mmCIF file of C-alpha atoms in Angstrom:
data_model
loop_
_atom_site.group_PDB
_atom_site.id
_atom_site.type_symbol
_atom_site.label_atom_id
_atom_site.label_comp_id
_atom_site.label_asym_id
_atom_site.label_seq_id
_atom_site.Cartn_x
_atom_site.Cartn_y
_atom_site.Cartn_z
ATOM 1 C CA MET A 1 100.047 98.820 86.198
ATOM 2 C CA SER A 2 101.624 96.567 89.333
ATOM 3 C CA GLY A 3 102.311 93.008 89.086
ATOM 4 C CA TRP A 4 99.006 92.717 91.357
ATOM 5 C CA GLU A 5 96.628 94.384 88.917
ATOM 6 C CA TRP A 6 97.981 92.002 85.891
ATOM 7 C CA LEU A 7 97.225 89.158 88.104
ATOM 8 C CA ALA A 8 94.076 90.874 88.986
ATOM 9 C CA VAL A 9 93.112 91.261 85.052
ATOM 10 C CA ALA A 10 93.917 87.637 84.526
ATOM 11 C CA VAL A 11 91.939 86.151 87.247
ATOM 12 C CA GLY A 12 89.045 88.353 86.360
ATOM 13 C CA GLY A 13 89.384 87.239 82.851
ATOM 14 C CA LEU A 14 89.469 83.504 83.377
ATOM 15 C CA ALA A 15 86.306 83.858 85.524
ATOM 16 C CA GLY A 16 84.410 86.001 82.860
ATOM 17 C CA GLY A 17 85.257 83.890 80.100
ATOM 18 C CA ALA A 18 84.325 80.572 82.081
ATOM 19 C CA LEU A 19 80.894 82.130 83.073
ATOM 20 C CA ARG A 20 80.575 83.047 79.054
ATOM 21 C CA GLY A 21 81.601 79.475 78.007
ATOM 22 C CA TRP A 22 79.366 78.101 80.183
ATOM 23 C CA LEU A 23 76.246 80.351 79.710
ATOM 24 C CA GLY A 24 76.870 79.429 75.685
ATOM 25 C CA LEU A 25 76.567 75.853 76.468
ATOM 26 C CA LEU A 26 73.477 76.250 78.826
ATOM 27 C CA LEU A 27 71.727 78.828 76.381
ATOM 28 C CA PRO A 28 72.183 77.529 72.756
ATOM 29 C CA SER A 29 70.969 79.957 70.141
ATOM 30 C CA THR A 30 67.332 79.487 69.589
ATOM 31 C CA GLY A 31 65.889 78.068 66.133
ATOM 32 C CA ASP A 32 66.048 81.171 64.453
ATOM 33 C CA GLY A 33 69.796 81.439 65.202
ATOM 34 C CA PHE A 34 69.175 84.313 67.978
ATOM 35 C CA PRO A 35 72.418 84.290 70.091
ATOM 36 C CA ARG A 36 70.731 84.361 73.776
ATOM 37 C CA ALA A 37 73.681 83.841 75.664
ATOM 38 C CA VAL A 38 76.180 86.414 74.373
ATOM 39 C CA LEU A 39 73.088 88.680 74.557
ATOM 40 C CA VAL A 40 72.731 88.186 78.531
ATOM 41 C CA CYS A 41 76.649 88.178 78.995
ATOM 42 C CA ASN A 42 76.709 91.543 77.167
ATOM 43 C CA VAL A 43 73.788 93.058 79.157
ATOM 44 C CA VAL A 44 74.673 91.759 82.456
ATOM 45 C CA GLY A 45 78.639 92.783 81.811
ATOM 46 C CA SER A 46 77.586 96.469 80.755
ATOM 47 C CA PHE A 47 75.512 96.575 84.082
ATOM 48 C CA VAL A 48 78.218 95.432 86.624
ATOM 49 C CA LEU A 49 81.006 97.459 84.863
ATOM 50 C CA GLY A 50 78.537 100.552 85.175
ATOM 51 C CA LEU A 51 78.291 99.719 88.963
ATOM 52 C CA ALA A 52 82.149 99.135 89.342
ATOM 53 C CA ALA A 53 83.218 102.380 87.321
ATOM 54 C CA ALA A 54 80.729 104.422 89.964
ATOM 55 C CA LEU A 55 81.626 102.583 92.755
ATOM 56 C CA LEU A 56 85.560 101.614 92.538
ATOM 57 C CA LEU A 57 88.603 104.010 92.357
ATOM 58 C CA PRO A 58 90.195 104.160 89.075
ATOM 59 C CA GLY A 59 93.539 102.311 89.001
ATOM 60 C CA SER A 60 92.456 100.294 92.046
ATOM 61 C CA GLY A 61 93.074 96.461 92.014
ATOM 62 C CA THR A 62 89.328 95.862 92.435
ATOM 63 C CA LEU A 63 88.617 97.518 89.653
ATOM 64 C CA ALA A 64 91.294 95.732 87.105
ATOM 65 C CA LEU A 65 89.437 92.374 88.709
ATOM 66 C CA VAL A 66 86.040 93.269 88.090
ATOM 67 C CA GLY A 67 86.278 95.814 85.677
ATOM 68 C CA THR A 68 88.795 95.123 83.227
ATOM 69 C CA GLY A 69 89.380 91.334 83.832
ATOM 70 C CA PHE A 70 85.813 90.067 84.617
ATOM 71 C CA CYS A 71 83.179 92.355 82.645
ATOM 72 C CA GLY A 72 85.592 92.775 79.971
ATOM 73 C CA ALA A 73 86.023 89.083 79.265
ATOM 74 C CA LEU A 74 82.139 88.341 80.095
ATOM 75 C CA THR A 75 81.151 90.578 77.306
ATOM 76 C CA THR A 76 82.543 90.524 73.753
ATOM 77 C CA TRP A 77 82.329 92.372 70.618
ATOM 78 C CA SER A 78 83.923 89.892 68.664
ATOM 79 C CA THR A 79 81.259 87.199 68.704
ATOM 80 C CA PHE A 80 78.750 89.605 68.843
ATOM 81 C CA SER A 81 79.828 90.901 65.254
ATOM 82 C CA LEU A 82 80.216 87.417 63.958
ATOM 83 C CA ASP A 83 76.827 86.609 64.890
ATOM 84 C CA LEU A 84 75.320 89.234 63.373
ATOM 85 C CA VAL A 85 77.337 88.372 59.921
ATOM 86 C CA ALA A 86 75.950 84.648 60.274
ATOM 87 C CA LEU A 87 72.414 85.998 60.900
ATOM 88 C CA LEU A 88 73.028 88.387 57.687
ATOM 89 C CA ARG A 89 74.474 85.484 55.409
ATOM 90 C CA THR A 90 71.557 83.498 55.998
ATOM 91 C CA ARG A 91 69.168 86.202 55.002
ATOM 92 C CA ALA A 92 67.608 86.556 58.662
ATOM 93 C CA ARG A 93 67.641 90.264 58.265
ATOM 94 C CA ARG A 94 64.825 90.835 60.946
ATOM 95 C CA THR A 95 66.650 88.694 63.487
ATOM 96 C CA ALA A 96 69.831 90.393 62.781
ATOM 97 C CA ALA A 97 68.310 93.718 63.410
ATOM 98 C CA VAL A 98 66.250 92.750 66.653
ATOM 99 C CA TYR A 99 69.529 91.204 68.001
ATOM 100 C CA ALA A 100 71.736 94.190 67.102
ATOM 101 C CA LEU A 101 69.162 96.709 68.466
ATOM 102 C CA THR A 102 68.108 94.378 71.447
ATOM 103 C CA SER A 103 71.854 94.120 72.465
ATOM 104 C CA LEU A 104 72.811 98.006 72.034
ATOM 105 C CA GLY A 105 69.790 99.539 73.707
ATOM 106 C CA ALA A 106 69.666 96.708 76.869
ATOM 107 C CA GLY A 107 73.373 97.292 77.129
ATOM 108 C CA LEU A 108 73.368 100.886 76.994
ATOM 109 C CA ALA A 109 70.319 100.961 79.471
ATOM 110 C CA ALA A 110 71.942 98.416 81.680
ATOM 111 C CA ALA A 111 75.460 100.722 81.704
ATOM 112 C CA TRP A 112 73.245 103.551 82.620
ATOM 113 C CA ALA A 113 71.624 102.004 85.293
ATOM 114 C CA GLY A 114 74.657 100.628 86.782
ATOM 115 C CA LEU A 115 76.281 104.081 86.844
ATOM 116 C CA GLN A 116 73.178 105.542 88.203
ATOM 117 C CA LEU A 117 73.031 103.125 91.206
ATOM 118 C CA GLY A 118 76.621 103.087 91.638
ATOM 119 C CA ALA A 119 76.425 106.869 91.877
ATOM 120 C CA ALA A 120 73.444 106.561 94.256
ATOM 121 C CA LEU A 121 75.175 104.060 96.581
ATOM 122 C CA ALA A 122 78.398 106.042 96.606
ATOM 123 C CA GLY A 123 76.571 108.821 97.922
ATOM 124 C CA MET B 1 83.097 61.387 63.438
ATOM 125 C CA ASP B 2 83.727 64.949 64.894
ATOM 126 C CA GLN B 3 82.473 64.633 68.466
ATOM 127 C CA PRO B 4 81.883 67.879 70.562
ATOM 128 C CA LEU B 5 84.521 68.765 73.225
ATOM 129 C CA PRO B 6 83.279 67.618 76.569
ATOM 130 C CA ALA B 7 81.485 70.632 78.399
ATOM 131 C CA ALA B 8 84.119 71.231 81.144
ATOM 132 C CA CYS B 9 86.814 70.901 78.612
ATOM 133 C CA HIS B 10 85.454 73.725 76.295
ATOM 134 C CA VAL B 11 84.746 75.961 79.517
ATOM 135 C CA ALA B 12 88.522 75.379 80.489
ATOM 136 C CA LEU B 13 89.681 76.592 77.018
ATOM 137 C CA VAL B 14 87.349 79.679 76.840
ATOM 138 C CA ALA B 15 88.444 80.650 80.189
ATOM 139 C CA ALA B 16 91.742 80.163 79.833
ATOM 140 C CA GLY B 17 91.786 82.121 76.131
ATOM 141 C CA SER B 18 89.789 84.750 77.722
ATOM 142 C CA ALA B 19 92.278 85.282 80.435
ATOM 143 C CA ALA B 20 95.145 85.667 77.897
ATOM 144 C CA GLY B 21 92.870 88.096 75.946
ATOM 145 C CA ALA B 22 92.134 90.226 78.860
ATOM 146 C CA LEU B 23 95.884 90.737 79.438
ATOM 147 C CA LEU B 24 96.581 91.844 76.241
ATOM 148 C CA ARG B 25 93.646 93.890 76.054
ATOM 149 C CA ALA B 26 95.008 95.743 79.216
ATOM 150 C CA ALA B 27 98.517 95.721 77.853
ATOM 151 C CA LEU B 28 96.958 97.832 74.580
ATOM 152 C CA THR B 29 95.028 99.666 76.697
ATOM 153 C CA GLN B 30 98.409 101.257 78.627
ATOM 154 C CA LEU B 31 99.950 101.876 75.135
ATOM 155 C CA VAL B 32 97.202 103.341 73.184
ATOM 156 C CA PRO B 33 96.044 106.841 74.500
ATOM 157 C CA GLY B 34 92.435 107.813 74.909
ATOM 158 C CA PRO B 35 89.729 105.138 75.791
ATOM 159 C CA TRP B 36 87.815 105.454 72.536
ATOM 160 C CA PRO B 37 90.660 104.732 69.950
ATOM 161 C CA VAL B 38 91.790 101.578 71.745
ATOM 162 C CA LEU B 39 88.263 100.282 71.825
ATOM 163 C CA TRP B 40 87.774 100.774 68.223
ATOM 164 C CA VAL B 41 91.348 99.044 67.390
ATOM 165 C CA LEU B 42 90.439 96.142 69.952
ATOM 166 C CA ASP B 43 86.785 95.551 68.862
ATOM 167 C CA VAL B 44 86.831 95.969 65.175
ATOM 168 C CA GLY B 45 90.314 94.017 64.786
ATOM 169 C CA GLY B 46 89.320 91.367 67.111
ATOM 170 C CA ALA B 47 86.072 90.988 64.774
ATOM 171 C CA LEU B 48 88.206 90.754 61.667
ATOM 172 C CA LEU B 49 90.624 88.212 63.229
ATOM 173 C CA LEU B 50 87.447 85.941 64.635
ATOM 174 C CA GLY B 51 86.161 85.941 60.843
ATOM 175 C CA LEU B 52 89.490 84.759 59.806
ATOM 176 C CA LEU B 53 89.681 81.942 62.484
ATOM 177 C CA THR B 54 86.163 81.094 61.683
ATOM 178 C CA GLY B 55 86.591 80.956 57.713
ATOM 179 C CA TRP B 56 89.960 79.199 58.046
ATOM 180 C CA SER B 57 88.643 76.467 60.755
ATOM 181 C CA CYS B 58 85.470 75.773 58.671
ATOM 182 C CA GLY B 59 85.522 71.948 57.431
ATOM 183 C CA ARG B 60 88.957 71.439 59.315
ATOM 184 C CA ARG B 61 89.292 68.064 61.156
ATOM 185 C CA ARG B 62 92.355 68.991 63.097
ATOM 186 C CA GLY B 63 92.845 71.208 66.067
ATOM 187 C CA ARG B 64 89.301 71.645 67.330
ATOM 188 C CA TRP B 65 90.592 72.394 70.506
ATOM 189 C CA LEU B 66 92.212 75.672 69.085
ATOM 190 C CA VAL B 67 88.974 77.007 67.820
ATOM 191 C CA PRO B 68 87.184 77.465 71.294
ATOM 192 C CA LEU B 69 90.472 78.447 72.733
ATOM 193 C CA LEU B 70 91.385 81.439 70.144
ATOM 194 C CA GLY B 71 87.898 82.449 69.212
ATOM 195 C CA PRO B 72 85.284 82.820 72.106
ATOM 196 C CA GLY B 73 88.639 82.249 74.290
ATOM 197 C CA VAL B 74 91.457 84.884 73.361
ATOM 198 C CA LEU B 75 89.404 86.937 70.878
ATOM 199 C CA GLY B 76 86.207 87.068 73.110
ATOM 200 C CA GLY B 77 88.329 87.961 76.057
ATOM 201 C CA LEU B 78 90.269 90.586 73.953
ATOM 202 C CA THR B 79 87.290 92.373 72.632
ATOM 203 C CA THR B 80 84.808 93.823 74.872
ATOM 204 C CA PHE B 81 81.127 95.317 74.729
ATOM 205 C CA SER B 82 80.923 96.647 78.493
ATOM 206 C CA ALA B 83 83.565 99.269 78.135
ATOM 207 C CA VAL B 84 81.844 100.511 74.697
ATOM 208 C CA THR B 85 78.390 100.663 76.412
ATOM 209 C CA VAL B 86 79.683 102.089 79.687
ATOM 210 C CA LEU B 87 81.735 104.775 78.068
ATOM 211 C CA ALA B 88 78.793 105.722 75.773
ATOM 212 C CA ALA B 89 76.072 105.827 78.594
ATOM 213 C CA GLY B 90 78.672 107.902 80.818
ATOM 214 C CA SER B 91 79.320 110.441 78.182
ATOM 215 C CA PRO B 92 76.830 113.270 77.172
ATOM 216 C CA GLY B 93 75.474 114.144 73.553
ATOM 217 C CA PRO B 94 74.712 112.104 70.479
ATOM 218 C CA GLY B 95 78.219 111.619 69.530
ATOM 219 C CA PRO B 96 78.787 108.596 71.689
ATOM 220 C CA LEU B 97 75.772 107.078 70.756
ATOM 221 C CA ALA B 98 76.833 107.558 66.817
ATOM 222 C CA ALA B 99 80.100 106.124 67.889
ATOM 223 C CA VAL B 100 78.374 102.934 69.257
ATOM 224 C CA LEU B 101 76.595 102.391 65.989
ATOM 225 C CA GLY B 102 79.628 103.018 64.005
ATOM 226 C CA MET B 103 81.490 100.327 65.785
ATOM 227 C CA THR B 104 78.583 97.965 65.215
ATOM 228 C CA VAL B 105 78.806 98.715 61.274
ATOM 229 C CA ALA B 106 82.522 98.169 61.252
ATOM 230 C CA GLY B 107 82.890 95.046 63.443
ATOM 231 C CA VAL B 108 80.048 93.400 60.976
ATOM 232 C CA LEU B 109 82.440 94.544 58.039
ATOM 233 C CA ALA B 110 85.681 93.558 59.455
ATOM 234 C CA ALA B 111 84.113 90.022 60.521
ATOM 235 C CA TRP B 112 82.710 89.610 57.150
ATOM 236 C CA ALA B 113 85.801 90.651 55.693
ATOM 237 C CA GLY B 114 87.737 88.276 57.771
ATOM 238 C CA LEU B 115 85.471 85.259 56.746
ATOM 239 C CA LEU B 116 85.802 85.985 53.056
ATOM 240 C CA LEU B 117 89.701 86.216 53.261
ATOM 241 C CA ALA B 118 89.746 83.099 54.949
ATOM 242 C CA GLY B 119 87.231 81.265 52.746
ATOM 243 C CA THR B 120 89.206 82.444 49.459
ATOM 244 C CA GLY B 121 92.566 80.767 50.977
ATOM 245 C CA SER B 122 90.619 77.681 51.925
ATOM 246 C CA ARG B 123 89.381 77.277 48.054
ATOM 247 C CA SER B 124 92.622 77.564 46.652
ATOM 248 C CA ARG B 125 93.868 74.815 49.108
ATOM 249 C CA ALA B 126 90.934 72.425 48.128
ATOM 250 C CA GLY B 127 92.662 68.957 47.165
ATOM 251 C CA GLY B 128 95.781 70.070 49.256
ATOM 252 C CA PRO B 129 97.298 68.356 52.155
ATOM 253 C CA ASP B 130 94.109 69.225 54.347
ATOM 254 C CA GLY B 131 92.140 66.844 51.743
ATOM 255 C CA PRO B 132 89.119 68.444 49.527
ATOM 256 C CA GLY B 133 87.546 71.195 51.878
ATOM 257 C CA GLU B 134 84.250 71.358 52.663
ATOM 258 C CA ALA B 135 83.276 74.956 51.005
ATOM 259 C CA PRO B 136 82.112 77.200 53.245
#
């Protein structure tokens, strides 16, 4: 990776993290502890990364900025896991199951849609 | 007594930590060959560390800016969801789906283990220099 690509990852990561931090304040968890903000981040990030992976060249600076940096930092696995533990510890098993299945189902569907749309646009 | 951080301050800490986390992730991706092994290491390892951090910070008064910087910041930026979903959605067969489900279970177990490990530590410190901690 060149110096510009490292800079692109850092700038993209700064933007993705800022958006996730801001959405976390804007959309606090609902009364039953459902983490809305992280769900939105993970699903939107999956779609954008699918699109970017299909449209942009591997190893390009733009993919480092949008993919590795922005989408990588906007989406998160650690908070996803810890929020599931918090729900399970408060015996909110149904909310935990709904959260896990919605995140994975919508995330995979969004990633697939992004890849398909990107492939169609790339022609 | 514990006022929450100003919103702009919280967002800036998460953003700065995320940039560092994304750089760490890019560096580890260069070192570990193959997309799945590095995602397992980053995501399950990051979940364990977030569990440890959350358990450690529970009931502490000091360093309240450190938790958004390191938790949703560095560890949020280090771990990633989109690379997992795009990799699985772009691969044929049931294998990738099983890997996503396996990683979900592993992430939950890792975060839980981190919480328990850190919780044990804070109980043994109760009454120490940090004062009687609020048990998690």
